[in-house]
Tab-separated table of C-alpha atoms and ligand atoms in Angstrom:
chain	number	residue	atom	x	y	z
A	144	MET	CA	-10.229	-35.492	-9.417
A	145	ILE	CA	-10.137	-33.449	-12.586
A	146	GLN	CA	-9.421	-29.794	-12.047
A	147	LEU	CA	-9.774	-27.209	-14.786
A	148	ALA	CA	-7.652	-24.181	-15.188
A	149	LEU	CA	-8.947	-20.591	-15.033
A	150	TYR	CA	-7.668	-18.250	-17.651
A	151	ASP	CA	-8.463	-14.487	-17.699
A	152	LEU	CA	-8.763	-12.349	-20.896
A	153	HIS	CA	-5.046	-11.599	-20.685
A	154	GLN	CA	-3.847	-15.200	-20.706
A	155	ARG	CA	-3.108	-15.280	-17.116
A	156	VAL	CA	-3.773	-18.375	-15.104
A	157	ILE	CA	-5.843	-17.471	-11.990
A	158	ASP	CA	-5.210	-20.095	-9.348
A	159	TYR	CA	-4.982	-18.181	-6.063
A	160	LEU	CA	-7.844	-16.920	-3.839
A	161	ARG	CA	-7.296	-14.528	-0.937
A	162	VAL	CA	-10.083	-15.012	1.606
A	163	SER	CA	-10.873	-12.415	4.193
A	164	ILE	CA	-12.796	-14.117	6.910
A	165	THR	CA	-13.518	-11.006	9.148
A	166	ASP	CA	-13.330	-7.271	8.966
A	167	LEU	CA	-12.521	-7.157	12.715
A	168	CYS	CA	-9.003	-6.398	13.750
A	169	ASN	CA	-7.192	-6.058	17.131
A	170	LEU	CA	-5.010	-3.284	15.773
A	171	ARG	CA	-5.788	0.123	14.139
A	172	CYS	CA	-2.899	0.709	11.752
A	173	VAL	CA	-2.902	4.323	10.693
A	174	TYR	CA	-2.775	3.488	6.979
A	175	CYS	CA	-5.597	0.962	7.229
A	176	ARG	CA	-8.236	2.213	9.769
A	177	PRO	CA	-9.285	5.612	11.248
A	178	PRO	CA	-8.648	6.029	15.013
A	179	GLU	CA	-12.247	5.478	15.869
A	180	GLY	CA	-12.307	2.201	13.903
A	181	VAL	CA	-14.599	1.480	11.063
A	182	PRO	CA	-18.301	0.766	11.232
A	183	LEU	CA	-18.801	-2.914	11.879
A	184	ILE	CA	-20.268	-5.005	9.200
A	185	PRO	CA	-23.469	-6.556	10.667
A	186	HIS	CA	-22.819	-10.185	11.800
A	187	GLU	CA	-25.408	-11.583	9.423
A	188	ASP	CA	-23.721	-9.976	6.406
A	189	ILE	CA	-20.392	-11.839	7.126
A	190	LEU	CA	-20.072	-15.202	5.351
A	191	ARG	CA	-20.390	-18.283	7.640
A	192	TYR	CA	-17.549	-20.738	7.492
A	193	GLU	CA	-19.621	-23.208	5.476
A	194	GLU	CA	-20.451	-20.590	2.916
A	195	PHE	CA	-16.648	-19.829	2.465
A	196	LEU	CA	-16.070	-23.569	2.095
A	197	THR	CA	-18.850	-23.838	-0.506
A	198	ILE	CA	-17.447	-20.987	-2.624
A	199	ILE	CA	-13.947	-22.228	-2.260
A	200	GLY	CA	-14.990	-25.661	-3.302
A	201	VAL	CA	-16.485	-24.431	-6.573
A	202	ALA	CA	-13.475	-22.175	-7.171
A	203	ARG	CA	-11.238	-25.213	-6.566
A	204	ASP	CA	-13.153	-27.243	-9.078
A	205	MET	CA	-12.538	-24.396	-11.582
A	206	GLY	CA	-8.791	-24.170	-11.055
A	207	ILE	CA	-8.042	-22.375	-7.771
A	208	ARG	CA	-5.160	-24.276	-6.074
A	209	LYS	CA	-3.853	-21.775	-3.397
A	210	ILE	CA	-5.778	-20.092	-0.646
A	211	ARG	CA	-4.563	-17.392	1.711
A	212	VAL	CA	-6.666	-16.608	4.717
A	213	THR	CA	-6.594	-12.993	5.828
A	214	GLY	CA	-8.813	-10.201	7.334
A	215	GLY	CA	-9.266	-7.954	9.341
A	216	GLU	CA	-7.279	-10.121	11.584
A	217	PRO	CA	-8.114	-13.748	10.848
A	218	LEU	CA	-7.010	-15.039	14.183
A	219	VAL	CA	-9.572	-13.030	16.081
A	220	ARG	CA	-12.504	-14.927	14.364
A	221	ARG	CA	-13.894	-17.722	16.599
A	222	GLY	CA	-13.547	-21.067	14.961
A	223	VAL	CA	-10.723	-20.182	12.620
A	224	LEU	CA	-8.754	-23.370	13.545
A	225	GLY	CA	-11.602	-25.601	12.477
A	226	PHE	CA	-11.972	-23.640	9.242
A	227	LEU	CA	-8.259	-23.806	8.402
A	228	GLU	CA	-8.171	-27.459	9.154
A	229	LYS	CA	-11.020	-28.088	6.665
A	230	LEU	CA	-9.319	-25.953	4.018
A	231	ILE	CA	-6.011	-27.810	4.550
A	232	ALA	CA	-7.778	-31.100	4.131
A	233	MET	CA	-9.638	-29.970	0.930
A	234	GLU	CA	-8.553	-32.143	-1.955
A	235	GLY	CA	-7.166	-30.158	-4.823
A	236	ILE	CA	-6.057	-27.253	-2.613
A	237	GLU	CA	-2.284	-27.455	-2.784
A	238	ASP	CA	-1.386	-24.521	-0.463
A	239	VAL	CA	-2.965	-22.689	2.425
A	240	GLY	CA	-1.345	-19.683	3.822
A	241	LEU	CA	-2.338	-17.318	6.676
A	242	THR	CA	-1.669	-13.587	6.992
A	243	THR	CA	-1.703	-12.238	10.535
A	244	ASN	CA	-0.682	-9.225	12.514
A	245	GLY	CA	0.984	-11.684	14.923
A	246	VAL	CA	-0.589	-10.499	18.103
A	247	LEU	CA	-2.302	-13.817	18.880
A	248	LEU	CA	0.293	-15.925	17.163
A	249	ALA	CA	2.368	-16.928	20.262
A	250	SER	CA	-0.720	-18.590	21.763
A	251	MET	CA	-2.042	-20.106	18.624
A	252	ALA	CA	1.107	-21.226	16.792
A	253	SER	CA	1.142	-24.635	18.267
A	254	ASP	CA	-2.568	-25.377	17.353
A	255	LEU	CA	-2.001	-23.856	13.971
A	256	ARG	CA	0.909	-26.294	13.334
A	257	ALA	CA	-1.071	-29.206	14.783
A	258	ILE	CA	-3.917	-28.728	12.250
A	259	GLY	CA	-1.280	-28.815	9.353
A	260	LEU	CA	-0.576	-25.141	8.567
A	261	LYS	CA	3.007	-24.889	7.305
A	262	ARG	CA	3.638	-21.289	6.647
A	263	VAL	CA	2.660	-18.016	8.017
A	264	ASN	CA	3.061	-14.284	6.959
A	265	VAL	CA	3.233	-11.748	9.742
A	266	SER	CA	2.675	-7.994	9.250
A	267	LEU	CA	5.070	-5.876	11.207
A	268	ASP	CA	6.007	-2.394	10.252
A	269	SER	CA	8.428	-1.307	13.052
A	270	LEU	CA	10.809	-3.032	15.524
A	271	ARG	CA	10.740	0.201	17.702
A	272	ARG	CA	8.163	0.255	20.528
A	273	GLU	CA	7.187	3.921	20.074
A	274	THR	CA	6.959	3.713	16.278
A	275	PHE	CA	4.960	0.430	16.480
A	276	LYS	CA	2.621	2.087	18.872
A	277	TYR	CA	2.168	5.047	16.514
A	278	ILE	CA	1.519	2.867	13.474
A	279	THR	CA	-0.847	0.384	15.217
A	280	ARG	CA	-2.233	2.682	17.896
A	281	SER	CA	-1.495	-0.126	20.333
A	282	ASP	CA	1.366	-1.265	22.513
A	283	ARG	CA	1.691	-4.864	21.429
A	284	LEU	CA	5.081	-5.180	19.842
A	285	ASP	CA	6.291	-7.700	22.361
A	286	GLU	CA	3.356	-9.997	21.570
A	287	VAL	CA	4.138	-9.871	17.794
A	288	LEU	CA	7.814	-10.584	18.294
A	289	ALA	CA	6.893	-13.549	20.603
A	290	GLY	CA	4.539	-14.740	17.937
A	291	ILE	CA	7.291	-14.681	15.257
A	292	GLN	CA	9.687	-16.395	17.559
A	293	GLU	CA	7.031	-19.068	18.335
A	294	ALA	CA	6.305	-19.634	14.640
A	295	LEU	CA	9.985	-20.212	13.973
A	296	ASP	CA	10.252	-22.573	16.986
A	297	ARG	CA	7.254	-24.537	15.772
A	298	GLY	CA	8.898	-25.099	12.490
A	299	PHE	CA	6.763	-22.965	10.269
A	300	HIS	CA	8.492	-22.402	6.929
A	301	PRO	CA	8.595	-19.980	5.486
A	302	VAL	CA	7.842	-17.315	8.118
A	303	LYS	CA	7.529	-14.108	6.265
A	304	ILE	CA	7.524	-10.659	7.784
A	305	ASN	CA	5.677	-8.088	5.662
A	306	VAL	CA	6.781	-4.481	6.266
A	307	VAL	CA	4.859	-1.703	4.636
A	308	LEU	CA	7.022	1.236	3.727
A	309	LEU	CA	5.775	4.427	5.414
A	310	GLN	CA	7.495	7.579	4.373
A	311	GLY	CA	8.857	9.526	7.383
A	312	ILE	CA	7.952	6.774	9.849
A	313	ASN	CA	9.774	3.441	9.397
A	314	GLU	CA	12.816	4.289	7.284
A	315	PRO	CA	14.987	3.779	10.347
A	316	ASP	CA	13.678	0.242	10.762
A	317	VAL	CA	14.874	-1.009	7.307
A	318	VAL	CA	18.282	-1.905	8.590
A	319	GLY	CA	17.012	-3.661	11.718
A	320	PHE	CA	14.564	-5.726	9.652
A	321	ALA	CA	17.286	-6.588	7.216
A	322	ARG	CA	19.556	-7.748	9.930
A	323	LEU	CA	16.987	-10.090	11.240
A	324	THR	CA	17.567	-12.150	8.104
A	325	LEU	CA	21.345	-12.531	8.906
A	326	GLU	CA	20.766	-15.244	11.501
A	327	GLN	CA	17.125	-16.283	11.299
A	328	PRO	CA	15.415	-18.162	8.495
A	329	LEU	CA	12.994	-15.341	7.847
A	330	ASP	CA	11.809	-13.781	4.679
A	331	VAL	CA	11.611	-10.113	5.328
A	332	ARG	CA	9.475	-8.446	2.569
A	333	PHE	CA	9.310	-4.621	2.050
A	334	ILE	CA	6.023	-3.634	0.508
A	335	GLU	CA	5.280	-0.157	-1.015
A	336	ARG	CA	2.319	1.439	0.498
A	337	MET	CA	-0.680	1.659	-1.702
A	338	PRO	CA	-2.805	4.796	-1.673
A	339	PHE	CA	-6.102	3.594	-0.177
A	340	GLY	CA	-8.940	5.875	0.953
A	341	ALA	CA	-8.847	4.691	4.617
A	342	ASP	CA	-5.238	5.782	4.964
A	343	THR	CA	-4.929	8.460	7.630
A	344	VAL	CA	-1.292	9.269	6.916
A	345	PRO	CA	-1.027	11.712	4.003
A	346	ASN	CA	0.509	10.256	0.862
A	347	SER	CA	3.819	11.789	0.152
A	348	PRO	CA	4.535	12.999	-3.409
A	349	ASP	CA	7.868	11.281	-2.949
A	350	PRO	CA	6.978	7.923	-1.446
A	351	PHE	CA	9.418	5.551	0.246
A	352	SER	CA	10.219	3.244	-2.627
A	353	SER	CA	11.584	-0.264	-2.783
A	354	LEU	CA	14.728	1.165	-4.462
A	355	ALA	CA	15.507	3.303	-1.462
A	356	VAL	CA	15.206	0.171	0.656
A	357	LEU	CA	17.650	-1.803	-1.457
A	358	ASN	CA	20.186	1.150	-1.367
A	359	MET	CA	19.879	1.395	2.424
A	360	ILE	CA	20.514	-2.325	2.923
A	361	ARG	CA	23.502	-2.296	0.506
A	362	GLU	CA	25.038	0.701	2.220
A	363	GLN	CA	24.393	-0.296	5.773
A	364	VAL	CA	24.192	-4.082	5.983
A	365	GLY	CA	25.924	-5.803	3.053
A	366	GLU	CA	25.910	-6.983	-0.400
A	367	LEU	CA	22.636	-8.153	-1.843
A	368	LEU	CA	22.618	-11.215	-3.974
A	369	PRO	CA	19.643	-11.717	-6.262
A	370	GLN	CA	17.771	-14.980	-5.693
A	371	GLU	CA	15.534	-17.040	-7.987
A	372	ARG	CA	11.863	-16.365	-7.329
A	373	GLY	CA	10.334	-19.539	-5.869
A	374	PRO	CA	6.764	-20.770	-6.059
A	375	LEU	CA	5.867	-19.392	-2.714
A	376	ASP	CA	7.367	-15.904	-3.358
A	377	GLY	CA	4.474	-14.347	-5.088
A	378	PRO	CA	5.213	-11.059	-6.783
A	379	ALA	CA	8.315	-10.442	-4.608
A	380	THR	CA	11.686	-9.962	-6.060
A	381	MET	CA	13.983	-11.857	-3.773
A	382	PHE	CA	17.594	-11.169	-2.491
A	383	ARG	CA	19.875	-12.541	0.101
A	384	ILE	CA	22.341	-10.491	2.076
A	385	LYS	CA	25.696	-12.116	1.502
A	386	GLY	CA	26.053	-14.901	4.164
A	387	ALA	CA	22.521	-14.498	5.546
A	388	VAL	CA	20.268	-17.412	6.535
A	389	GLY	CA	17.009	-15.568	5.538
A	390	ARG	CA	16.023	-13.502	2.521
A	391	ILE	CA	14.864	-10.026	1.646
A	392	GLY	CA	11.906	-9.566	-0.678
A	393	ILE	CA	10.718	-6.423	-2.469
A	394	ILE	CA	7.042	-5.972	-3.458
A	395	ASP	CA	6.528	-2.861	-5.552
A	396	PRO	CA	2.924	-2.425	-6.467
A	397	VAL	CA	3.476	1.381	-6.900
A	398	THR	CA	6.760	1.807	-8.687
A	399	GLY	CA	6.908	-1.615	-10.310
A	400	HIS	CA	4.402	-3.230	-12.621
A	401	PHE	CA	3.755	-6.742	-11.702
A	402	CYS	CA	0.109	-6.901	-12.814
A	403	GLY	CA	1.200	-8.948	-15.892
A	404	THR	CA	1.682	-11.914	-13.540
A	405	CYS	CA	-1.312	-11.342	-11.258
A	406	ASN	CA	-2.877	-14.772	-10.570
A	407	ARG	CA	-5.408	-13.870	-7.861
A	408	LEU	CA	-8.998	-13.127	-6.902
A	409	ARG	CA	-10.138	-11.842	-3.489
A	410	LEU	CA	-13.195	-12.936	-1.565
A	411	THR	CA	-14.244	-10.392	1.033
A	412	ALA	CA	-15.774	-11.288	4.394
A	413	ARG	CA	-19.150	-9.931	3.019
A	414	GLY	CA	-19.107	-12.537	0.288
A	415	THR	CA	-18.071	-10.344	-2.685
A	416	LEU	CA	-15.421	-11.382	-5.262
A	417	ARG	CA	-12.929	-8.734	-6.159
A	418	PRO	CA	-11.206	-9.200	-9.534
A	419	CYS	CA	-8.384	-6.636	-8.747
A	420	LEU	CA	-7.312	-5.138	-5.388
A	421	LEU	CA	-7.056	-1.674	-6.876
A	422	SER	CA	-10.230	-1.437	-9.021
A	423	GLY	CA	-13.405	-0.851	-7.106
A	424	GLN	CA	-15.306	-3.700	-8.812
A	425	GLU	CA	-16.908	-6.452	-6.729
A	426	LEU	CA	-19.294	-9.304	-7.609
A	427	ASP	CA	-21.801	-10.410	-5.050
A	428	LEU	CA	-21.753	-14.095	-4.243
A	429	ARG	CA	-23.493	-13.915	-0.833
A	430	THR	CA	-27.034	-12.994	-2.125
A	431	PRO	CA	-27.173	-15.815	-4.832
A	432	LEU	CA	-25.575	-18.220	-2.301
A	433	ARG	CA	-28.287	-17.566	0.359
A	434	ARG	CA	-30.921	-17.720	-2.310
A	435	GLY	CA	-29.818	-21.305	-2.994
A	436	ALA	CA	-27.835	-20.886	-6.168
A	437	SER	CA	-26.535	-24.011	-7.685
A	438	ARG	CA	-22.789	-24.693	-7.938
A	439	ASP	CA	-23.020	-23.810	-11.640
A	440	GLU	CA	-24.437	-20.407	-10.850
A	441	ILE	CA	-21.672	-19.783	-8.278
A	442	GLY	CA	-19.231	-20.807	-10.857
A	443	GLN	CA	-20.554	-18.433	-13.392
A	444	ILE	CA	-20.095	-15.633	-11.033
A	445	ILE	CA	-16.485	-16.764	-10.348
A	446	GLU	CA	-15.892	-16.927	-14.051
A	447	ALA	CA	-17.296	-13.415	-14.525
A	448	ALA	CA	-14.876	-12.143	-11.916
A	449	VAL	CA	-12.035	-13.716	-13.640
A	450	LEU	CA	-13.006	-12.249	-17.002
A	451	ALA	CA	-13.355	-8.848	-15.288
A	452	LYS	CA	-9.776	-8.798	-14.231
A	453	PRO	CA	-8.110	-5.733	-15.795
A	454	MET	CA	-4.731	-6.064	-17.383
A	455	GLY	CA	-3.338	-3.615	-14.869
A	456	HIS	CA	-4.350	-0.998	-12.314
A	457	ASP	CA	-4.248	2.609	-12.047
A	458	SER	CA	-3.297	3.033	-8.327
A	459	HIS	CA	-4.726	6.516	-8.237
A	460	LEU	CA	-8.072	5.075	-8.843
A	461	CYS	CA	-8.333	3.627	-5.391
A	462	ALA	CA	-7.363	6.740	-3.618
A	463	MET	CA	-11.058	7.648	-2.928
A	464	GLY	CA	-12.040	3.981	-2.215
A	465	GLU	CA	-12.110	2.008	0.890
A	466	GLY	CA	-9.093	0.495	2.740
A	467	MET	CA	-7.747	-2.955	3.208
A	468	ASN	CA	-10.009	-3.350	6.240
A	469	ARG	CA	-12.980	-3.768	3.949
A	470	ILE	CA	-11.327	-5.560	1.142
A	471	GLY	CA	-9.184	-7.862	3.165
A	472	GLY	CA	-5.282	-7.797	2.757
B	64	SAM	N1	-4.516	-8.379	10.041
B	64	SAM	C1	-3.728	-9.171	9.086
B	64	SAM	C2	-2.387	-8.556	9.008
B	64	SAM	O1	-2.023	-7.644	9.722
B	64	SAM	O2	-1.618	-9.134	8.200
B	64	SAM	C3	-4.366	-9.366	7.673
B	64	SAM	C4	-4.980	-8.057	7.045
B	64	SAM	S1	-3.916	-6.850	6.738
B	64	SAM	C5	-5.101	-5.679	5.871
B	64	SAM	C6	-3.026	-7.472	5.399
B	64	SAM	C7	-1.815	-6.692	4.927
B	64	SAM	O3	-2.253	-5.545	4.179
B	64	SAM	C8	-0.854	-6.280	5.928
B	64	SAM	O4	0.382	-6.616	5.742
B	64	SAM	C9	-0.933	-4.738	5.918
B	64	SAM	O5	0.168	-4.049	6.271
B	64	SAM	C10	-1.303	-4.612	4.381
B	64	SAM	N2	-1.827	-3.260	4.025
B	64	SAM	C11	-2.868	-2.657	4.505
B	64	SAM	N3	-3.005	-1.396	3.995
B	64	SAM	C12	-2.024	-1.330	3.042
B	64	SAM	C13	-1.576	-0.271	2.153
B	64	SAM	N4	-2.214	0.894	2.026
B	64	SAM	N5	-0.470	-0.511	1.327
B	64	SAM	C14	0.159	-1.686	1.479
B	64	SAM	N6	-0.198	-2.645	2.255
B	64	SAM	C15	-1.216	-2.414	3.050
């Protein structure tokens, strides 16, 4: 099949689509959702799997090669295995990833592996029960840890753990997370917290930065050796602690400036396309799709989203906006 390439106005190749399949989540992280949860999006406003596949098929023909399925929590949506299986089988899609909070991973890892999923990202911000409970407002750390172990045992590679840096909350976890890489083939990636509106933890004027993480690891665990960034590493700057099996990644959307290499679009569960995570703009695909739009018309909207991608973001702009729960992480 002939696939085109999608270029934005800043000469970036856009080949990656993150797809949020649900706004529902089985955790209530303090930086993502208010304690009472968020108003549910009416069922009929959420795209059906066939609608996601139609949009992804058009995007694939235009140059999208990589898909990451996210949420909400993607593993809570009924039928997710069948959807992933179809995505993995889609000609021209070279890579399918999944981002999960890991709560249901232990029970689903074997089925996920059986349908051909190769890699998985697990979000986990603390290895300490009380802190995990505080952050997620739930007592499910053991389930997440079991999910990570099961993913390793089932041969997922890479298994990435994404840790959002929360000032005054999970600094003491950095060393424990870093030590996990000493003997396990894990990529532990520390991610600076972005200032979203749904965040119920006040933003500190002196946020917990990726530089502080690197210093803590160097001082308390060992020498950090820079690693070449691989095709699956996204915007992360990679390191390996001397002698370690796994790697450490740093993702610094706040103190770093990696917009220059941004290659992605986001498709929300409501069927809108978001050119940039941190700008509020979204383009509606659901309405035209349900009105019977042709593939060409869908393609034009995808192209418009690509052309609307800003060169960079002003992270302050999103402070009054919605959180990842609506956008999809
Ligand atoms: N439920 C899935 C999970 O937990 O991975 C997928 C959705 S979640 C919104 C995706 C990722 O977004 C998680 O790693 C989460 O920590 C991250 N995230 C949410 N709000 C964030 C923020 N303000 N700054 C940085 N990362 C954030």
